[in-house]
Structures are given as structure tokens and as C-alpha cells.
mmCIF file of C-alpha atoms and ligand atoms in Angstrom:
data_model
loop_
_atom_site.group_PDB
_atom_site.id
_atom_site.type_symbol
_atom_site.label_atom_id
_atom_site.label_comp_id
_atom_site.label_asym_id
_atom_site.label_seq_id
_atom_site.Cartn_x
_atom_site.Cartn_y
_atom_site.Cartn_z
ATOM 1 C CA MET A 246 -5.202 -17.672 35.228
ATOM 2 C CA THR A 247 -5.477 -20.558 32.882
ATOM 3 C CA GLN A 248 -7.548 -22.709 30.544
ATOM 4 C CA PRO A 249 -8.824 -26.284 30.958
ATOM 5 C CA GLU A 250 -6.168 -27.998 28.847
ATOM 6 C CA PRO A 251 -3.017 -26.496 30.374
ATOM 7 C CA LEU A 252 -4.637 -26.874 33.813
ATOM 8 C CA SER A 253 -5.060 -30.611 33.259
ATOM 9 C CA MET A 254 -1.319 -30.867 32.577
ATOM 10 C CA MET A 255 -0.214 -29.223 35.807
ATOM 11 C CA ARG A 256 -2.944 -29.944 38.318
ATOM 12 C CA ALA A 257 -0.591 -31.931 40.550
ATOM 13 C CA GLY A 258 1.695 -28.945 40.879
ATOM 14 C CA LEU A 259 -0.887 -26.423 42.101
ATOM 15 C CA PRO A 260 -0.905 -26.163 45.898
ATOM 16 C CA ASP A 261 -4.480 -26.230 47.227
ATOM 17 C CA GLY A 262 -5.351 -23.247 49.334
ATOM 18 C CA LEU A 263 -2.242 -21.328 48.310
ATOM 19 C CA ALA A 264 -3.355 -20.580 44.807
ATOM 20 C CA HIS A 265 -6.698 -19.496 43.463
ATOM 21 C CA THR A 266 -7.389 -20.747 39.961
ATOM 22 C CA GLU A 267 -9.519 -18.948 37.401
ATOM 23 C CA LEU A 268 -10.416 -20.290 33.979
ATOM 24 C CA ILE A 269 -10.659 -17.724 31.232
ATOM 25 C CA SER A 270 -13.124 -18.301 28.434
ATOM 26 C CA SER A 271 -12.910 -15.087 26.426
ATOM 27 C CA LEU A 272 -11.392 -11.626 26.312
ATOM 28 C CA GLU A 273 -14.768 -9.912 26.077
ATOM 29 C CA GLU A 274 -14.820 -6.813 28.228
ATOM 30 C CA ALA A 275 -17.702 -8.125 30.355
ATOM 31 C CA GLU A 276 -15.854 -11.386 31.040
ATOM 32 C CA LEU A 277 -12.663 -9.565 32.108
ATOM 33 C CA ASP A 278 -14.649 -7.265 34.401
ATOM 34 C CA ARG A 279 -16.366 -10.297 35.919
ATOM 35 C CA LEU A 280 -12.959 -11.919 36.580
ATOM 36 C CA ALA A 281 -11.436 -8.755 38.019
ATOM 37 C CA GLN A 282 -14.339 -8.254 40.409
ATOM 38 C CA GLY A 283 -14.663 -11.877 41.496
ATOM 39 C CA MET A 284 -10.997 -12.586 42.237
ATOM 40 C CA PRO A 285 -9.872 -12.756 45.857
ATOM 41 C CA VAL A 286 -6.891 -10.713 47.040
ATOM 42 C CA VAL A 287 -3.749 -12.342 45.610
ATOM 43 C CA ALA A 288 -0.053 -11.500 45.838
ATOM 44 C CA ALA A 289 0.770 -12.199 42.223
ATOM 45 C CA VAL A 290 -0.790 -13.587 39.086
ATOM 46 C CA LEU A 291 0.527 -16.421 36.926
ATOM 47 C CA GLY A 292 -0.921 -16.927 33.463
ATOM 48 C CA VAL A 293 -0.540 -20.434 32.022
ATOM 49 C CA GLY A 294 -2.075 -21.142 28.656
ATOM 50 C CA GLY A 295 -2.744 -19.585 25.303
ATOM 51 C CA GLY A 296 -3.184 -15.956 24.317
ATOM 52 C CA ALA A 297 -6.449 -15.531 26.234
ATOM 53 C CA ALA A 298 -4.852 -16.741 29.503
ATOM 54 C CA MET A 299 -1.846 -14.462 28.931
ATOM 55 C CA ASP A 300 -4.041 -11.434 28.321
ATOM 56 C CA ALA A 301 -6.417 -12.152 31.205
ATOM 57 C CA ALA A 302 -3.422 -12.500 33.555
ATOM 58 C CA LYS A 303 -2.026 -9.220 32.219
ATOM 59 C CA PHE A 304 -5.407 -7.567 32.759
ATOM 60 C CA ILE A 305 -5.560 -8.614 36.434
ATOM 61 C CA ALA A 306 -1.903 -7.684 37.063
ATOM 62 C CA TRP A 307 -2.528 -4.266 35.513
ATOM 63 C CA GLN A 308 -5.792 -3.604 37.368
ATOM 64 C CA ARG A 309 -4.388 -4.678 40.729
ATOM 65 C CA ALA A 310 -0.788 -3.534 40.239
ATOM 66 C CA ILE A 311 0.578 -6.942 41.305
ATOM 67 C CA PRO A 312 3.522 -8.925 39.866
ATOM 68 C CA LEU A 313 2.872 -10.884 36.688
ATOM 69 C CA TYR A 314 4.370 -14.207 35.601
ATOM 70 C CA LEU A 315 3.581 -15.828 32.281
ATOM 71 C CA ALA A 316 4.025 -19.381 31.015
ATOM 72 C CA PRO A 317 2.683 -19.777 27.485
ATOM 73 C CA SER A 318 1.422 -23.313 26.805
ATOM 74 C CA ALA A 319 1.877 -22.705 23.079
ATOM 75 C CA VAL A 320 3.783 -20.182 21.010
ATOM 76 C CA SER A 321 0.707 -19.507 18.914
ATOM 77 C CA VAL A 322 0.658 -15.743 19.588
ATOM 78 C CA ASP A 323 2.947 -13.039 20.904
ATOM 79 C CA ALA A 324 0.682 -12.278 23.881
ATOM 80 C CA CYS A 325 3.298 -13.482 26.402
ATOM 81 C CA VAL A 326 5.709 -10.670 25.476
ATOM 82 C CA THR A 327 3.360 -7.773 24.695
ATOM 83 C CA ASN A 328 2.480 -5.241 27.344
ATOM 84 C CA THR A 329 -1.122 -4.368 26.564
ATOM 85 C CA VAL A 330 -4.346 -6.376 26.826
ATOM 86 C CA ALA A 331 -6.374 -7.026 23.662
ATOM 87 C CA VAL A 332 -9.881 -6.490 25.045
ATOM 88 C CA ARG A 333 -12.796 -7.454 22.779
ATOM 89 C CA SER A 334 -15.421 -4.797 22.974
ATOM 90 C CA ALA A 335 -18.449 -4.600 20.655
ATOM 91 C CA GLY A 336 -16.792 -6.805 18.037
ATOM 92 C CA LYS A 337 -13.597 -4.752 17.987
ATOM 93 C CA VAL A 338 -10.183 -5.136 19.592
ATOM 94 C CA ASP A 339 -9.202 -2.417 22.000
ATOM 95 C CA TYR A 340 -5.698 -2.377 23.563
ATOM 96 C CA ARG A 341 -5.728 -1.468 27.236
ATOM 97 C CA GLY A 342 -3.308 -1.084 30.081
ATOM 98 C CA PHE A 343 0.427 -1.491 30.303
ATOM 99 C CA VAL A 344 2.155 -4.260 32.186
ATOM 100 C CA VAL A 345 5.551 -5.974 32.058
ATOM 101 C CA ALA A 346 5.924 -9.572 33.207
ATOM 102 C CA GLU A 347 8.517 -10.271 35.919
ATOM 103 C CA ARG A 348 9.379 -13.512 34.119
ATOM 104 C CA ILE A 349 8.246 -15.385 31.027
ATOM 105 C CA PHE A 350 8.686 -19.133 31.442
ATOM 106 C CA VAL A 351 9.310 -20.837 28.102
ATOM 107 C CA ASP A 352 8.790 -24.480 29.020
ATOM 108 C CA PHE A 353 9.642 -26.597 25.977
ATOM 109 C CA GLY A 354 7.990 -29.655 27.555
ATOM 110 C CA LEU A 355 4.686 -27.873 28.134
ATOM 111 C CA ILE A 356 4.731 -26.032 24.807
ATOM 112 C CA SER A 357 5.560 -29.119 22.753
ATOM 113 C CA ARG A 358 2.433 -30.857 24.106
ATOM 114 C CA ALA A 359 0.184 -28.303 22.408
ATOM 115 C CA PRO A 360 -1.088 -29.261 18.959
ATOM 116 C CA ALA A 361 1.669 -28.653 16.375
ATOM 117 C CA ARG A 362 -0.812 -26.560 14.416
ATOM 118 C CA MET A 363 -1.034 -24.026 17.278
ATOM 119 C CA ASN A 364 2.721 -23.666 17.658
ATOM 120 C CA ARG A 365 3.348 -23.355 13.942
ATOM 121 C CA ALA A 366 0.674 -20.656 13.746
ATOM 122 C CA GLY A 367 2.960 -18.541 15.923
ATOM 123 C CA LEU A 368 4.794 -17.573 12.777
ATOM 124 C CA GLY A 369 1.763 -15.501 11.714
ATOM 125 C CA ASP A 370 2.556 -12.597 14.046
ATOM 126 C CA LEU A 371 6.057 -12.374 12.523
ATOM 127 C CA LEU A 372 5.215 -13.078 8.934
ATOM 128 C CA SER A 373 2.833 -10.117 9.289
ATOM 129 C CA ILE A 374 5.945 -7.884 9.229
ATOM 130 C CA HIS A 375 6.042 -8.427 5.460
ATOM 131 C CA THR A 376 2.725 -6.671 4.784
ATOM 132 C CA ALA A 377 2.699 -4.378 7.829
ATOM 133 C CA LEU A 378 6.008 -2.798 6.833
ATOM 134 C CA TRP A 379 4.675 -2.113 3.348
ATOM 135 C CA ASP A 380 1.657 -0.350 4.878
ATOM 136 C CA TRP A 381 3.850 1.658 7.233
ATOM 137 C CA ARG A 382 6.284 2.677 4.479
ATOM 138 C CA HIS A 383 3.541 3.652 2.026
ATOM 139 C CA GLY A 384 1.328 5.316 4.605
ATOM 140 C CA ALA A 385 4.026 7.749 5.725
ATOM 141 C CA GLY A 386 3.194 11.002 3.978
ATOM 142 C CA GLN A 387 -0.357 9.837 3.177
ATOM 143 C CA GLY A 388 -1.841 10.355 6.617
ATOM 144 C CA GLY A 389 -0.080 7.374 8.193
ATOM 145 C CA ALA A 390 2.514 7.426 10.959
ATOM 146 C CA GLU A 391 5.948 8.827 10.188
ATOM 147 C CA LEU A 392 8.388 6.133 9.052
ATOM 148 C CA ILE A 393 11.282 5.395 11.387
ATOM 149 C CA PRO A 394 13.783 3.783 9.006
ATOM 150 C CA GLU A 395 15.915 2.163 11.691
ATOM 151 C CA ALA A 396 12.896 0.441 13.259
ATOM 152 C CA ALA A 397 11.650 -0.676 9.838
ATOM 153 C CA ARG A 398 15.093 -2.134 9.032
ATOM 154 C CA SER A 399 15.195 -4.010 12.345
ATOM 155 C CA ALA A 400 11.753 -5.492 11.698
ATOM 156 C CA ALA A 401 12.765 -6.566 8.193
ATOM 157 C CA GLN A 402 15.831 -8.242 9.702
ATOM 158 C CA ILE A 403 13.678 -10.150 12.228
ATOM 159 C CA LEU A 404 11.562 -11.468 9.356
ATOM 160 C CA ARG A 405 14.639 -12.559 7.372
ATOM 161 C CA ALA A 406 16.052 -14.326 10.432
ATOM 162 C CA ILE A 407 12.824 -16.196 11.151
ATOM 163 C CA GLU A 408 12.574 -17.248 7.502
ATOM 164 C CA GLU A 409 15.735 -19.305 8.051
ATOM 165 C CA ARG A 410 13.995 -21.091 10.936
ATOM 166 C CA ALA A 411 11.002 -22.367 8.946
ATOM 167 C CA ALA A 412 12.095 -26.018 9.257
ATOM 168 C CA ASP A 413 12.570 -25.722 13.050
ATOM 169 C CA ILE A 414 9.153 -24.083 13.380
ATOM 170 C CA TYR A 415 7.621 -26.891 11.335
ATOM 171 C CA ALA A 416 9.312 -29.443 13.636
ATOM 172 C CA VAL A 417 8.209 -27.526 16.793
ATOM 173 C CA SER A 418 11.716 -28.200 18.097
ATOM 174 C CA PRO A 419 13.209 -26.262 21.034
ATOM 175 C CA PRO A 420 15.253 -24.076 18.620
ATOM 176 C CA GLY A 421 12.049 -23.335 16.672
ATOM 177 C CA ILE A 422 10.097 -22.463 19.831
ATOM 178 C CA GLU A 423 12.944 -20.321 21.123
ATOM 179 C CA ALA A 424 13.358 -18.524 17.777
ATOM 180 C CA LEU A 425 9.653 -17.573 17.805
ATOM 181 C CA VAL A 426 9.674 -16.232 21.361
ATOM 182 C CA ARG A 427 12.936 -14.325 20.877
ATOM 183 C CA ALA A 428 11.595 -12.794 17.661
ATOM 184 C CA TYR A 429 8.404 -11.731 19.504
ATOM 185 C CA VAL A 430 10.564 -10.047 22.146
ATOM 186 C CA LEU A 431 12.494 -8.113 19.483
ATOM 187 C CA VAL A 432 9.320 -7.052 17.670
ATOM 188 C CA ASN A 433 7.813 -5.939 20.960
ATOM 189 C CA GLU A 434 10.911 -3.847 21.679
ATOM 190 C CA ILE A 435 10.445 -2.074 18.356
ATOM 191 C CA ALA A 436 6.795 -1.373 19.186
ATOM 192 C CA SER A 437 7.757 -0.026 22.631
ATOM 193 C CA ASP A 438 10.445 2.190 21.103
ATOM 194 C CA VAL A 439 8.298 3.718 18.366
ATOM 195 C CA GLY A 440 5.057 3.787 20.331
ATOM 196 C CA HIS A 441 2.935 1.778 17.920
ATOM 197 C CA ALA A 442 2.742 -1.694 16.405
ATOM 198 C CA GLN A 443 2.914 -0.781 12.739
ATOM 199 C CA ALA A 444 6.113 -2.747 12.149
ATOM 200 C CA GLU A 445 4.085 -5.942 12.565
ATOM 201 C CA GLU A 446 0.427 -4.967 12.537
ATOM 202 C CA GLY A 447 -1.153 -3.649 9.382
ATOM 203 C CA SER A 448 -3.714 -4.612 6.777
ATOM 204 C CA GLU A 449 -3.180 -8.370 7.343
ATOM 205 C CA HIS A 450 -4.390 -7.949 10.929
ATOM 206 C CA TYR A 451 -7.234 -5.689 9.846
ATOM 207 C CA PHE A 452 -8.412 -8.437 7.507
ATOM 208 C CA ALA A 453 -8.291 -10.941 10.392
ATOM 209 C CA TYR A 454 -10.300 -8.645 12.692
ATOM 210 C CA CYS A 455 -12.832 -7.979 9.958
ATOM 211 C CA LEU A 456 -13.216 -11.717 9.274
ATOM 212 C CA GLU A 457 -13.904 -12.324 12.980
ATOM 213 C CA HIS A 458 -16.405 -9.487 12.926
ATOM 214 C CA VAL A 459 -18.204 -10.732 9.799
ATOM 215 C CA THR A 460 -18.357 -14.397 10.825
ATOM 216 C CA GLY A 461 -18.791 -13.867 14.569
ATOM 217 C CA ARG A 462 -16.200 -16.620 15.054
ATOM 218 C CA SER A 463 -12.760 -16.639 16.565
ATOM 219 C CA PHE A 464 -9.871 -18.292 14.781
ATOM 220 C CA ILE A 465 -6.304 -19.333 15.553
ATOM 221 C CA HIS A 466 -4.798 -15.860 15.401
ATOM 222 C CA GLY A 467 -1.632 -16.654 13.434
ATOM 223 C CA GLU A 468 -3.583 -18.609 10.828
ATOM 224 C CA VAL A 469 -6.033 -15.834 9.938
ATOM 225 C CA VAL A 470 -3.253 -13.264 10.096
ATOM 226 C CA THR A 471 -1.315 -15.419 7.609
ATOM 227 C CA LEU A 472 -4.354 -15.608 5.333
ATOM 228 C CA GLY A 473 -4.588 -11.824 5.654
ATOM 229 C CA ALA A 474 -0.891 -11.465 4.824
ATOM 230 C CA VAL A 475 -1.205 -13.540 1.648
ATOM 231 C CA LEU A 476 -4.243 -11.496 0.551
ATOM 232 C CA MET A 477 -2.804 -8.102 1.401
ATOM 233 C CA ALA A 478 0.567 -8.948 -0.197
ATOM 234 C CA GLU A 479 -1.447 -9.678 -3.373
ATOM 235 C CA MET A 480 -3.189 -6.326 -3.081
ATOM 236 C CA GLN A 481 0.071 -4.516 -2.354
ATOM 237 C CA GLY A 482 1.819 -6.202 -5.280
ATOM 238 C CA ASN A 483 4.370 -7.131 -2.630
ATOM 239 C CA SER A 484 5.830 -10.609 -3.278
ATOM 240 C CA PRO A 485 2.855 -12.699 -2.122
ATOM 241 C CA GLY A 486 4.878 -15.775 -3.082
ATOM 242 C CA ARG A 487 7.316 -15.069 -0.254
ATOM 243 C CA VAL A 488 4.513 -15.167 2.338
ATOM 244 C CA ARG A 489 2.991 -18.341 0.895
ATOM 245 C CA ALA A 490 6.330 -20.145 0.726
ATOM 246 C CA LEU A 491 7.294 -19.219 4.274
ATOM 247 C CA ALA A 492 3.868 -20.178 5.659
ATOM 248 C CA ASP A 493 3.876 -23.493 3.796
ATOM 249 C CA ASP A 494 7.482 -24.342 4.749
ATOM 250 C CA ALA A 495 6.636 -23.804 8.415
ATOM 251 C CA GLY A 496 3.373 -25.769 8.099
ATOM 252 C CA VAL A 497 1.077 -22.846 8.967
ATOM 253 C CA ARG A 498 -2.495 -23.484 7.836
ATOM 254 C CA TRP A 499 -3.974 -20.446 6.163
ATOM 255 C CA ARG A 500 -6.073 -21.520 3.179
ATOM 256 C CA PRO A 501 -9.754 -20.624 3.713
ATOM 257 C CA PRO A 502 -11.066 -24.238 3.491
ATOM 258 C CA GLU A 503 -8.522 -25.306 6.159
ATOM 259 C CA LEU A 504 -9.855 -22.591 8.461
ATOM 260 C CA GLY A 505 -13.501 -23.355 7.742
ATOM 261 C CA VAL A 506 -13.917 -20.043 5.938
ATOM 262 C CA SER A 507 -16.422 -20.203 3.080
ATOM 263 C CA ARG A 508 -16.230 -18.312 -0.185
ATOM 264 C CA ASP A 509 -19.195 -16.243 1.027
ATOM 265 C CA ASP A 510 -17.320 -15.297 4.220
ATOM 266 C CA MET A 511 -14.310 -14.310 2.106
ATOM 267 C CA ASP A 512 -16.315 -12.171 -0.295
ATOM 268 C CA THR A 513 -18.290 -10.420 2.455
ATOM 269 C CA THR A 514 -15.152 -9.745 4.515
ATOM 270 C CA LEU A 515 -13.296 -8.239 1.567
ATOM 271 C CA ARG A 516 -16.284 -6.065 0.637
ATOM 272 C CA GLU A 517 -16.689 -4.806 4.203
ATOM 273 C CA LEU A 518 -12.973 -4.275 4.810
ATOM 274 C CA PRO A 519 -12.713 -0.592 3.731
ATOM 275 C CA GLY A 520 -15.712 0.448 5.872
ATOM 276 C CA PHE A 521 -14.444 -1.664 8.760
ATOM 277 C CA VAL A 522 -10.987 -0.014 8.880
ATOM 278 C CA ARG A 523 -12.555 3.448 8.517
ATOM 279 C CA ASP A 524 -15.053 2.865 11.341
ATOM 280 C CA ALA A 525 -12.358 1.409 13.582
ATOM 281 C CA GLY A 526 -10.014 4.334 12.845
ATOM 282 C CA LEU A 527 -7.140 1.932 12.097
ATOM 283 C CA PRO A 528 -3.780 3.300 10.897
ATOM 284 C CA TRP A 529 -3.223 3.810 7.164
ATOM 285 C CA SER A 530 -2.828 0.659 5.090
ATOM 286 C CA VAL A 531 -3.171 -0.587 1.530
ATOM 287 C CA ILE A 532 -6.904 -0.898 2.236
ATOM 288 C CA ASP A 533 -7.163 2.915 2.275
ATOM 289 C CA GLU A 534 -5.517 3.122 -1.113
ATOM 290 C CA ALA A 535 -6.942 0.160 -3.027
ATOM 291 C CA ARG A 536 -10.337 0.233 -4.670
ATOM 292 C CA ILE A 537 -11.922 -3.018 -3.532
ATOM 293 C CA ASP A 538 -14.498 -3.528 -6.274
ATOM 294 C CA GLU A 539 -16.154 -6.793 -7.284
ATOM 295 C CA ALA A 540 -13.299 -7.657 -9.652
ATOM 296 C CA THR A 541 -10.755 -7.233 -6.835
ATOM 297 C CA VAL A 542 -12.899 -9.293 -4.434
ATOM 298 C CA SER A 543 -13.040 -12.197 -6.853
ATOM 299 C CA MET A 544 -9.362 -11.873 -7.824
ATOM 300 C CA LEU A 545 -8.332 -12.044 -4.145
ATOM 301 C CA ALA A 546 -10.720 -14.851 -3.235
ATOM 302 C CA GLU A 547 -9.478 -16.860 -6.223
ATOM 303 C CA ALA A 548 -5.855 -16.220 -5.284
ATOM 304 C CA VAL A 549 -6.239 -18.044 -1.962
ATOM 305 C CA ARG A 550 -8.623 -20.771 -3.027
HETATM 306 ZN ZN1 ZN B 68 -1.192 -10.358 15.963
#
């Protein structure tokens, strides 16, 4: 299960007739169903590529109960270590299934050939701990999930550790790549232990999903999550400078013009955010507490200009 670019880098190594290759173009429900139905009988599935290839491979392994192997071609998202599949259904993300890879191959040679921008964006799913933890802590007792202090402390520690690796992440060096993947593994362990992802997924992700919904576009996940983290840290009054500095030190692009996000897209997304999280039934976050009026919309949009 792969994508055109990683496939072009390994074509010589794929034995004809022994392996069946599928290219994944999206994680829309209809596309995944089409793949699952059209695939021949196979003994195992290997995903090579970005987040979409990882998730499509996980989907097939889950549906068919066959062994799963994953080789991320970039460390742009944590999809290689997570156990569920982020299916896009009617403009929303729905997590399905449960599957554990037999092996995750972290091939520095393959990963370092991806655009640096993609690999640096991998920080987004860790930097999100900063705002997600705030949401989790403040939501407990206000309708949100109960806080598990030990898990929250571990997540905070993962964020502090990755902060020290900003220069390696910027350089996309083997230590930087390894630090990202190992941090994903630790965050995933926390999520498995507590039964939800609130240590790393909160309002910053909700903003990213809402932006995709409003614009009908897909973005580099870690970049929009980072934009969301800067915005939500502003709204939380939660050291937005820390998020900006870490993102900039690691070379993550997050400013709206760099992502092709217009001021109109920003304003509309922020206005629709409260309704979006309500309709999607997302866990408690600062969005439930804040009044997002026109003054807040323009304050936030100005803050990330
Ligand atoms: Zn994420």
C-alpha cells in the first residue's frame, strides 16, 4: 500500500508477481471500501509512504486480520505508530478499527529523501500536547474526561524532551527523525493506557479539522495543527510564544500565507469552530468555554498574520 513518490524510490525492490501494489489517493470512506473490496488475497500488508499509506495499510490489515508492516517515507505524522484508522466520512474524521503493526521500519535513507518541510511538520503532532493538555486539564470537571495526572505529566515530559531536539528536527538528521518517532510511540502508549487521545489531541486539532472542512482542502497535517496550536494557545492564554518559538526553531511552516490560507478562510473557520466542535461531539476544549465573537476572530487572525 503506497503512493507514487515512495513507489518510485523502491520499484526495483518489489518482486513482480509476489506482491500486489495498490496506490492510495485518499482516506475517504468510499475509497477505502473500494480498496478493501478490490484487493486480492494477500498474506500480509506493507504500507510504505505518508500518513494516507499508513492508514490505508492499517485499514486492510484490520479488515482482513492479516499482519501489518509499516515503513513511513516521512515522519510528517504519527500514523505509523497509532492503532486506529482516520477515515474521512462526510467531511469529518472518524477513527475506526484497532491494529498493531508487527514492525515499523524507520529507514533514515528513505525518510531523509522526503521534502524537509514534511519531516519537520512531524513536530506538529507533539507540539499539540501544549494546547491539548490545557484542554484536558480545564475540561475535567466541566463535562470533559477525568484528568489522569500521571498521564498528563508524562505527556508534558515528552513535549519538554522534544523541545530540546528542535535543531535536530530542523536538520532532519537521524537523531531528529528518531526522536520524533520515539516520541510518537510514547504518546501513543499514553493514549492506549487512558483510552483516549486528549493528551495530544484537543482544540488545535479541532481547528485543523474545521479548516479542512471550511476550505474543502487537505493540508500537511502537522502544519495546520501547529497553526491551530498557536491560535488556541492564544485563546487559552497559555504561553503562545512557546509554541511559536518551538515551531520556528524546528522550521515548521504554520503561518496562514505559507499554507495558502487566506484571511477569509481564517475568519470563516474561527466563526464556524464552536458549531463544528458541537456538531462533531468532540471532547471539551477551550472552544467550549471561549466566546468567539468578531473581536476574538480578528484578534486571533491578526495574531498569526
Ligand atoms: Zn494529529
